[in-house]
């Protein structure tokens, strides 16, 4: 049974992706980033694809933890906080992903039709995000903050699609996250919130 | 002065992109698709990047024509028709782009941070689409069909971001366009249209 790959391989993959992008990523480049030999890497992984599959699984674990931990005093505050963390300008916060990493993720998405394991992992990200938004919208309806006519699953899929678009546009055309964020906030305010409920700049919900 | 490249080179580029994707695209593959020698291609273009730049310009011309020609009896019908043409299942209609081409376009988007000429062209697509949606929303307000409180430019950027997300999700996870279309229709109905205005399945607007 292969050993669990050490965290340093996962970290090295992140750095190598930022430096080389996905297309030019090699096992050698990842080995260089963690001071291992290529042979040592191949002890854990037969191919770049297999290593990336494990890398994406680690990323997914982090993402799930992050989705669960999103802060706020009520479901709507948490919904705003959640969409905001998906639309953070790189290097605006210390733990925000690098712009180069966002580009590498888009490269991976473009490879998904050719690499079923990537598609499978990317679909899990997509589903986890939808489930979490759906949950927050449903909780928001129950708390009397979100219009009950809205279907939580539909809203979740719609918002998730918008978030994906904002990420793609950031990479492809440099579209600023600040604008994408402002427009999504406006959508949530006018389309989802019960009249009289609002959210301050601080993220605090007032009814 | 170099000659205008023949249409057959543009068509050959389309086919070669569908067959090989962007990453594996070579001048030789394009030459093979149009029964030209690689040398003949290099007479027009120094590099794959330069050829792609011209290819994108042709595509942009077609796209502008398409945006201008979108059909409908009023601005809202035209808006629905426009978003629908962006969310067509490959091979659902004879002139719908192939799934492979959508994948190649996503690869190009992921290359944009490294290839300024791609970013420049992709930004023009983005702007043309925004301008056209903005125009239709403004006309819809004037015609009394769209809520006057909506800002046409903001709506256009929001819808464009959503459309980009639907395209990315189609490639990355195989998300069906049918669902993306249904949710966007719902957004337009509940968020943009004046109360009492509706759009039938046929696309006809009733007030």
Coordinates of C-alpha atoms in Angstrom, one line a residue:
Chain A
X1 CA 0.0 0.0 0.0
X2 CA 1.5 3.4 -0.9
X3 CA 2.2 5.7 2.0
X4 CA 0.3 8.9 2.5
X5 CA 2.3 11.5 0.6
X6 CA 3.9 14.0 2.9
X7 CA 2.5 17.5 3.1
X8 CA 5.7 18.8 1.7
X9 CA 4.9 17.1 -1.7
X10 CA 1.5 18.8 -1.7
X11 CA 3.0 22.2 -0.9
X12 CA 5.7 21.6 -3.5
X13 CA 3.0 20.9 -6.1
X14 CA 1.3 24.2 -5.2
X15 CA 4.5 26.1 -5.7
X16 CA 5.4 24.3 -8.9
X17 CA 2.0 25.0 -10.3
X18 CA 2.4 28.7 -9.5
X19 CA 5.8 28.8 -11.2
X20 CA 5.2 26.6 -14.2
X21 CA 1.5 26.5 -14.8
X22 CA -0.2 23.1 -15.4
X23 CA 0.9 22.6 -19.0
X24 CA 4.6 22.9 -18.3
X25 CA 4.5 21.2 -14.9
X26 CA 6.8 18.2 -14.7
X27 CA 7.5 15.7 -12.0
X28 CA 11.1 17.1 -12.0
X29 CA 9.8 20.6 -11.2
X30 CA 7.8 19.3 -8.3
X31 CA 10.8 17.2 -7.0
X32 CA 12.9 20.4 -7.2
X33 CA 10.4 22.3 -5.1
X34 CA 10.6 19.8 -2.2
X35 CA 14.3 18.8 -2.5
X36 CA 13.3 15.2 -3.3
X37 CA 14.6 13.1 -6.2
X38 CA 12.2 12.4 -9.1
X39 CA 12.6 8.7 -8.2
X40 CA 11.3 9.4 -4.7
X41 CA 8.2 11.2 -6.2
X42 CA 7.6 8.2 -8.5
X43 CA 7.6 6.0 -5.4
X44 CA 4.3 7.6 -4.5
X45 CA 2.9 8.5 -7.9
X46 CA 3.1 6.9 -11.3
X47 CA 2.4 10.1 -13.2
X48 CA 1.8 13.8 -13.0
X49 CA -2.0 13.1 -13.3
X50 CA -1.9 10.8 -10.3
X51 CA 0.0 13.3 -8.2
X52 CA -2.5 16.0 -9.3
X53 CA -5.4 13.8 -8.3
X54 CA -4.0 13.5 -4.8
X55 CA -3.2 17.2 -4.7
X56 CA -6.8 18.0 -5.7
X57 CA -8.1 15.7 -2.9
X58 CA -6.0 17.6 -0.4
X59 CA -7.3 20.9 -1.7
X60 CA -10.9 19.6 -1.5
X61 CA -10.4 18.6 2.1
X62 CA -9.2 22.2 2.9
X63 CA -12.1 23.6 0.9
X64 CA -14.7 21.6 2.8
X65 CA -13.2 22.7 6.1
X66 CA -13.3 26.3 4.9
X67 CA -16.9 26.0 3.7
X68 CA -17.9 24.7 7.1
X69 CA -16.0 27.3 9.1
X70 CA -17.3 30.4 7.3
X71 CA -18.2 33.1 9.9
X72 CA -21.3 35.1 10.5
X73 CA -24.0 35.6 13.1
X74 CA -26.8 34.3 10.9
X75 CA -27.1 32.4 7.5
X76 CA -27.2 35.6 5.4
X77 CA -24.0 36.9 7.0
X78 CA -22.4 33.6 6.4
X79 CA -23.6 33.6 2.8
X80 CA -22.0 37.0 2.2
X81 CA -18.8 35.8 3.9
X82 CA -18.7 32.7 1.8
X83 CA -19.1 34.4 -1.6
X84 CA -16.6 37.0 -0.5
X85 CA -13.9 34.4 0.2
X86 CA -14.4 33.0 -3.3
X87 CA -13.8 36.5 -4.8
X88 CA -10.7 37.7 -3.0
X89 CA -8.1 39.7 -4.9
X90 CA -4.9 37.6 -4.9
X91 CA -2.5 38.9 -2.3
X92 CA -5.2 41.0 -0.7
X93 CA -5.1 38.7 2.2
X94 CA -2.3 36.6 3.5
X95 CA -3.8 33.3 2.8
X96 CA -5.5 34.3 -0.6
X97 CA -4.4 32.0 -3.4
X98 CA -1.9 33.5 -5.8
X99 CA -3.1 34.7 -9.2
X100 CA -0.8 32.1 -10.8
X101 CA -2.6 29.4 -8.9
X102 CA -5.9 30.6 -10.2
X103 CA -4.5 30.4 -13.7
X104 CA -3.3 26.8 -13.1
X105 CA -6.7 25.8 -11.8
X106 CA -8.3 27.2 -15.0
X107 CA -5.8 25.1 -17.0
X108 CA -6.9 22.0 -15.0
X109 CA -10.5 22.8 -15.8
X110 CA -9.6 23.0 -19.5
X111 CA -8.0 19.6 -19.2
X112 CA -11.0 18.0 -17.5
X113 CA -12.5 16.6 -20.7
X114 CA -9.3 14.7 -21.4
X115 CA -8.6 13.6 -17.8
X116 CA -11.5 11.9 -16.1
X117 CA -9.9 12.1 -12.6
X118 CA -9.7 15.9 -12.8
X119 CA -13.3 16.1 -13.9
X120 CA -14.3 13.9 -11.0
X121 CA -12.4 16.0 -8.5
X122 CA -13.6 19.3 -10.0
X123 CA -17.2 18.1 -9.9
X124 CA -16.8 17.4 -6.1
X125 CA -15.7 21.0 -5.5
X126 CA -18.7 22.1 -7.5
X127 CA -21.1 19.9 -5.5
X128 CA -19.6 20.9 -2.1
X129 CA -20.0 24.6 -2.9
X130 CA -23.5 24.1 -4.2
X131 CA -24.5 22.1 -1.1
X132 CA -23.1 24.7 1.3
X133 CA -24.8 27.6 -0.5
X134 CA -28.1 25.7 -0.6
X135 CA -27.9 25.0 3.1
X136 CA -27.3 28.7 3.9
X137 CA -30.2 29.8 1.7
X138 CA -32.5 27.2 3.2
X139 CA -31.4 28.4 6.7
X140 CA -31.9 32.0 5.6
X141 CA -35.5 31.2 4.6
X142 CA -36.2 29.5 7.9
X143 CA -34.8 32.5 9.8
X144 CA -37.1 34.8 7.8
X145 CA -34.3 36.6 6.1
X146 CA -34.5 35.1 2.6
X147 CA -37.7 35.3 0.4
X148 CA -39.4 31.8 0.8
X149 CA -40.3 31.7 -2.9
X150 CA -36.6 31.1 -3.8
X151 CA -35.6 27.5 -4.4
X152 CA -32.4 27.0 -2.4
X153 CA -30.9 24.4 -4.8
X154 CA -31.6 26.7 -7.8
X155 CA -30.1 29.7 -6.1
X156 CA -27.1 27.7 -5.1
X157 CA -26.5 26.5 -8.7
X158 CA -27.0 30.0 -10.1
X159 CA -24.6 31.6 -7.6
X160 CA -22.0 28.9 -8.1
X161 CA -22.1 29.4 -11.8
X162 CA -21.7 33.2 -11.3
X163 CA -18.7 32.5 -9.0
X164 CA -17.1 30.2 -11.6
X165 CA -17.5 32.9 -14.2
X166 CA -15.9 35.6 -12.0
X167 CA -12.9 33.3 -11.5
X168 CA -12.6 32.6 -15.3
X169 CA -12.9 36.3 -16.2
X170 CA -10.3 37.2 -13.6
X171 CA -7.8 34.9 -15.3
X172 CA -8.8 35.5 -19.0
X173 CA -9.4 39.3 -19.0
X174 CA -8.2 40.4 -15.6
X175 CA -11.7 41.4 -14.6
X176 CA -11.4 42.8 -11.0
X177 CA -13.0 40.7 -8.2
X178 CA -14.1 43.9 -6.6
X179 CA -16.7 44.5 -9.3
X180 CA -17.8 40.8 -9.4
X181 CA -18.3 41.0 -5.7
X182 CA -20.3 44.2 -5.7
X183 CA -22.7 42.8 -8.4
X184 CA -23.2 39.5 -6.6
X185 CA -24.0 41.4 -3.3
X186 CA -26.5 43.4 -5.2
X187 CA -28.1 40.2 -6.6
X188 CA -28.4 38.8 -3.1
X189 CA -29.9 42.0 -1.7
X190 CA -32.5 42.6 -4.4
X191 CA -33.3 39.0 -5.4
X192 CA -32.9 37.0 -2.2
X193 CA -33.4 39.1 0.9
X194 CA -36.8 39.8 2.5
X195 CA -37.7 43.5 2.2
X196 CA -36.3 45.5 5.1
X197 CA -33.4 43.1 5.6
X198 CA -30.1 44.5 4.6
X199 CA -26.4 43.9 5.0
X200 CA -24.0 46.6 6.1
X201 CA -20.5 47.0 4.6
X202 CA -19.2 45.3 7.7
X203 CA -21.2 42.2 6.7
X204 CA -23.6 42.6 9.6
X205 CA -27.3 41.8 8.7
X206 CA -29.9 44.3 9.9
X207 CA -33.6 43.6 9.8
Chain B
X1 CA 2.5 43.7 -46.8
X2 CA 1.3 40.2 -45.9
X3 CA -1.8 39.0 -47.7
X4 CA -5.1 38.5 -45.9
X5 CA -5.0 34.9 -44.8
X6 CA -7.4 32.8 -46.8
X7 CA -10.6 31.6 -45.1
X8 CA -9.3 28.1 -45.5
X9 CA -6.5 28.8 -42.9
X10 CA -9.1 30.1 -40.5
X11 CA -11.3 27.0 -41.0
X12 CA -8.3 24.7 -40.7
X13 CA -7.4 26.4 -37.4
X14 CA -10.9 25.7 -36.1
X15 CA -10.7 22.0 -37.1
X16 CA -7.1 21.6 -35.7
X17 CA -8.1 23.2 -32.4
X18 CA -11.0 20.8 -32.1
X19 CA -8.8 17.8 -32.9
X20 CA -5.7 18.7 -30.9
X21 CA -6.8 21.3 -28.3
X22 CA -4.7 24.4 -27.9
X23 CA -1.8 23.0 -25.9
X24 CA -1.0 20.3 -28.5
X25 CA -1.8 22.6 -31.5
X26 CA 1.1 22.9 -34.0
X27 CA 1.6 24.8 -37.2
X28 CA 2.0 21.4 -38.8
X29 CA -1.4 20.3 -37.6
X30 CA -3.0 23.4 -39.1
X31 CA -1.1 23.0 -42.3
X32 CA -2.3 19.4 -42.6
X33 CA -5.9 20.5 -42.1
X34 CA -5.8 22.8 -45.2
X35 CA -3.4 20.9 -47.4
X36 CA -0.8 23.6 -47.2
X37 CA 2.9 23.2 -46.4
X38 CA 4.1 24.5 -43.0
X39 CA 6.3 26.9 -45.0
X40 CA 3.2 28.4 -46.7
X41 CA 1.6 29.0 -43.3
X42 CA 4.8 30.6 -42.1
X43 CA 4.6 33.0 -45.0
X44 CA 1.6 34.5 -43.3
X45 CA 2.4 33.9 -39.7
X46 CA 5.6 33.8 -37.7
X47 CA 4.2 31.7 -34.9
X48 CA 1.2 29.8 -33.6
X49 CA 0.4 32.8 -31.3
X50 CA 0.3 35.1 -34.3
X51 CA -2.0 32.8 -36.2
X52 CA -4.3 32.4 -33.2
X53 CA -4.4 36.2 -32.9
X54 CA -5.8 36.4 -36.5
X55 CA -8.1 33.5 -35.9
X56 CA -9.5 35.2 -32.8
X57 CA -10.0 38.4 -34.8
X58 CA -12.1 36.5 -37.4
X59 CA -14.1 34.9 -34.7
X60 CA -14.7 38.3 -33.1
X61 CA -16.0 39.7 -36.4
X62 CA -18.4 36.7 -36.6
X63 CA -19.4 37.2 -33.0
X64 CA -20.2 40.9 -33.5
X65 CA -22.3 40.1 -36.6
X66 CA -24.1 37.5 -34.6
X67 CA -24.8 39.9 -31.6
X68 CA -26.2 42.5 -34.0
X69 CA -28.4 40.0 -35.8
X70 CA -30.1 38.3 -32.8
X71 CA -33.8 38.0 -33.5
X72 CA -36.9 39.0 -31.6
X73 CA -39.9 41.4 -31.8
X74 CA -38.8 43.5 -28.8
X75 CA -35.6 44.0 -26.6
X76 CA -36.6 41.4 -24.1
X77 CA -37.2 38.7 -26.7
X78 CA -33.8 39.6 -28.2
X79 CA -32.2 39.4 -24.8
X80 CA -33.6 35.9 -24.2
X81 CA -32.5 34.9 -27.8
X82 CA -29.0 36.3 -27.1
X83 CA -28.4 34.5 -23.9
X84 CA -29.8 31.3 -25.4
X85 CA -27.3 31.3 -28.3
X86 CA -24.5 31.5 -25.7
X87 CA -25.8 28.4 -23.9
X88 CA -26.5 26.0 -26.7
X89 CA -25.7 22.3 -26.2
X90 CA -23.0 21.4 -28.8
X91 CA -24.5 19.6 -31.8
X92 CA -28.0 20.6 -30.7
X93 CA -28.0 23.0 -33.7
X94 CA -26.1 22.6 -36.9
X95 CA -24.0 25.7 -36.4
X96 CA -23.4 25.2 -32.7
X97 CA -19.7 25.1 -31.8
X98 CA -18.3 21.7 -31.0
X99 CA -17.7 20.7 -27.4
X100 CA -14.0 20.3 -28.3
X101 CA -13.9 23.9 -29.5
X102 CA -15.4 25.1 -26.2
X103 CA -12.6 23.2 -24.5
X104 CA -10.0 24.9 -26.7
X105 CA -11.4 28.3 -25.9
X106 CA -11.1 27.6 -22.2
X107 CA -7.5 26.6 -22.8
X108 CA -6.9 29.9 -24.5
X109 CA -8.5 31.7 -21.6
X110 CA -6.1 29.9 -19.2
X111 CA -3.2 31.1 -21.5
X112 CA -4.2 34.7 -21.5
X113 CA -2.0 35.7 -18.5
X114 CA 1.0 34.5 -20.5
X115 CA -0.1 35.8 -23.9
X116 CA -1.1 39.4 -24.0
X117 CA -2.5 39.2 -27.5
X118 CA -5.0 36.5 -26.4
X119 CA -6.0 38.6 -23.3
X120 CA -6.5 41.6 -25.6
X121 CA -8.8 39.7 -28.0
X122 CA -10.7 37.9 -25.2
X123 CA -11.3 41.3 -23.5
X124 CA -12.8 42.5 -26.8
X125 CA -15.2 39.5 -26.9
X126 CA -16.1 40.3 -23.3
X127 CA -16.7 44.0 -24.0
X128 CA -18.8 43.4 -27.1
X129 CA -21.1 41.0 -25.3
X130 CA -21.4 43.4 -22.4
X131 CA -22.2 46.3 -24.7
X132 CA -24.9 44.4 -26.5
X133 CA -26.6 43.1 -23.3
X134 CA -26.4 46.7 -21.9
X135 CA -28.1 48.0 -25.0
X136 CA -30.9 45.5 -24.9
X137 CA -31.5 46.1 -21.2
X138 CA -31.6 49.9 -21.7
X139 CA -34.0 49.4 -24.7
X140 CA -36.1 47.1 -22.5
X141 CA -36.4 49.8 -19.8
X142 CA -37.4 52.4 -22.5
X143 CA -40.0 50.0 -23.8
X144 CA -41.5 49.6 -20.3
X145 CA -40.6 45.9 -20.1
X146 CA -37.6 46.0 -17.8
X147 CA -37.7 47.5 -14.2
X148 CA -36.2 51.1 -14.5
X149 CA -34.3 50.7 -11.3
X150 CA -31.9 48.3 -12.9
X151 CA -28.6 49.7 -14.1
X152 CA -28.1 48.3 -17.7
X153 CA -24.3 48.2 -17.4
X154 CA -24.3 46.4 -14.1
X155 CA -26.9 43.9 -15.4
X156 CA -24.8 43.3 -18.5
X157 CA -21.6 42.6 -16.5
X158 CA -23.5 40.3 -14.1
X159 CA -25.2 38.3 -17.0
X160 CA -21.9 38.1 -18.9
X161 CA -20.1 36.8 -15.8
X162 CA -22.8 34.2 -15.4
X163 CA -22.6 33.2 -19.1
X164 CA -18.8 32.8 -18.7
X165 CA -19.4 30.6 -15.7
X166 CA -21.8 28.4 -17.5
X167 CA -19.3 27.9 -20.3
X168 CA -16.5 27.0 -17.9
X169 CA -18.7 24.6 -15.9
X170 CA -19.8 22.9 -19.2
X171 CA -16.1 22.1 -20.0
X172 CA -14.9 21.4 -16.5
X173 CA -17.7 19.3 -15.0
X174 CA -20.0 18.7 -17.9
X175 CA -22.7 20.9 -16.3
X176 CA -25.7 20.9 -18.8
X177 CA -26.5 24.1 -20.6
X178 CA -30.1 23.3 -20.3
X179 CA -30.0 24.0 -16.5
X180 CA -27.8 27.0 -16.9
X181 CA -30.3 28.4 -19.4
X182 CA -33.3 27.7 -17.2
X183 CA -31.8 29.5 -14.2
X184 CA -30.8 32.5 -16.2
X185 CA -34.3 32.8 -17.6
X186 CA -35.6 32.7 -14.1
X187 CA -33.2 35.5 -13.1
X188 CA -34.3 37.6 -16.0
X189 CA -38.0 37.0 -15.2
X190 CA -37.9 37.7 -11.5
X191 CA -35.1 40.3 -11.4
X192 CA -35.4 42.3 -14.6
X193 CA -38.9 42.2 -16.0
X194 CA -41.7 44.6 -15.0
X195 CA -44.5 42.8 -13.1
X196 CA -47.0 41.3 -15.6
X197 CA -44.5 41.0 -18.4
X198 CA -43.6 37.4 -19.2
X199 CA -41.9 35.3 -21.8
X200 CA -43.5 32.2 -23.2
X201 CA -41.5 29.0 -24.0
X202 CA -41.5 30.1 -27.6
X203 CA -39.6 33.3 -26.6
X204 CA -42.6 35.6 -27.2
X205 CA -43.0 38.4 -24.7
X206 CA -46.5 39.0 -23.3
X207 CA -47.4 42.0 -21.2

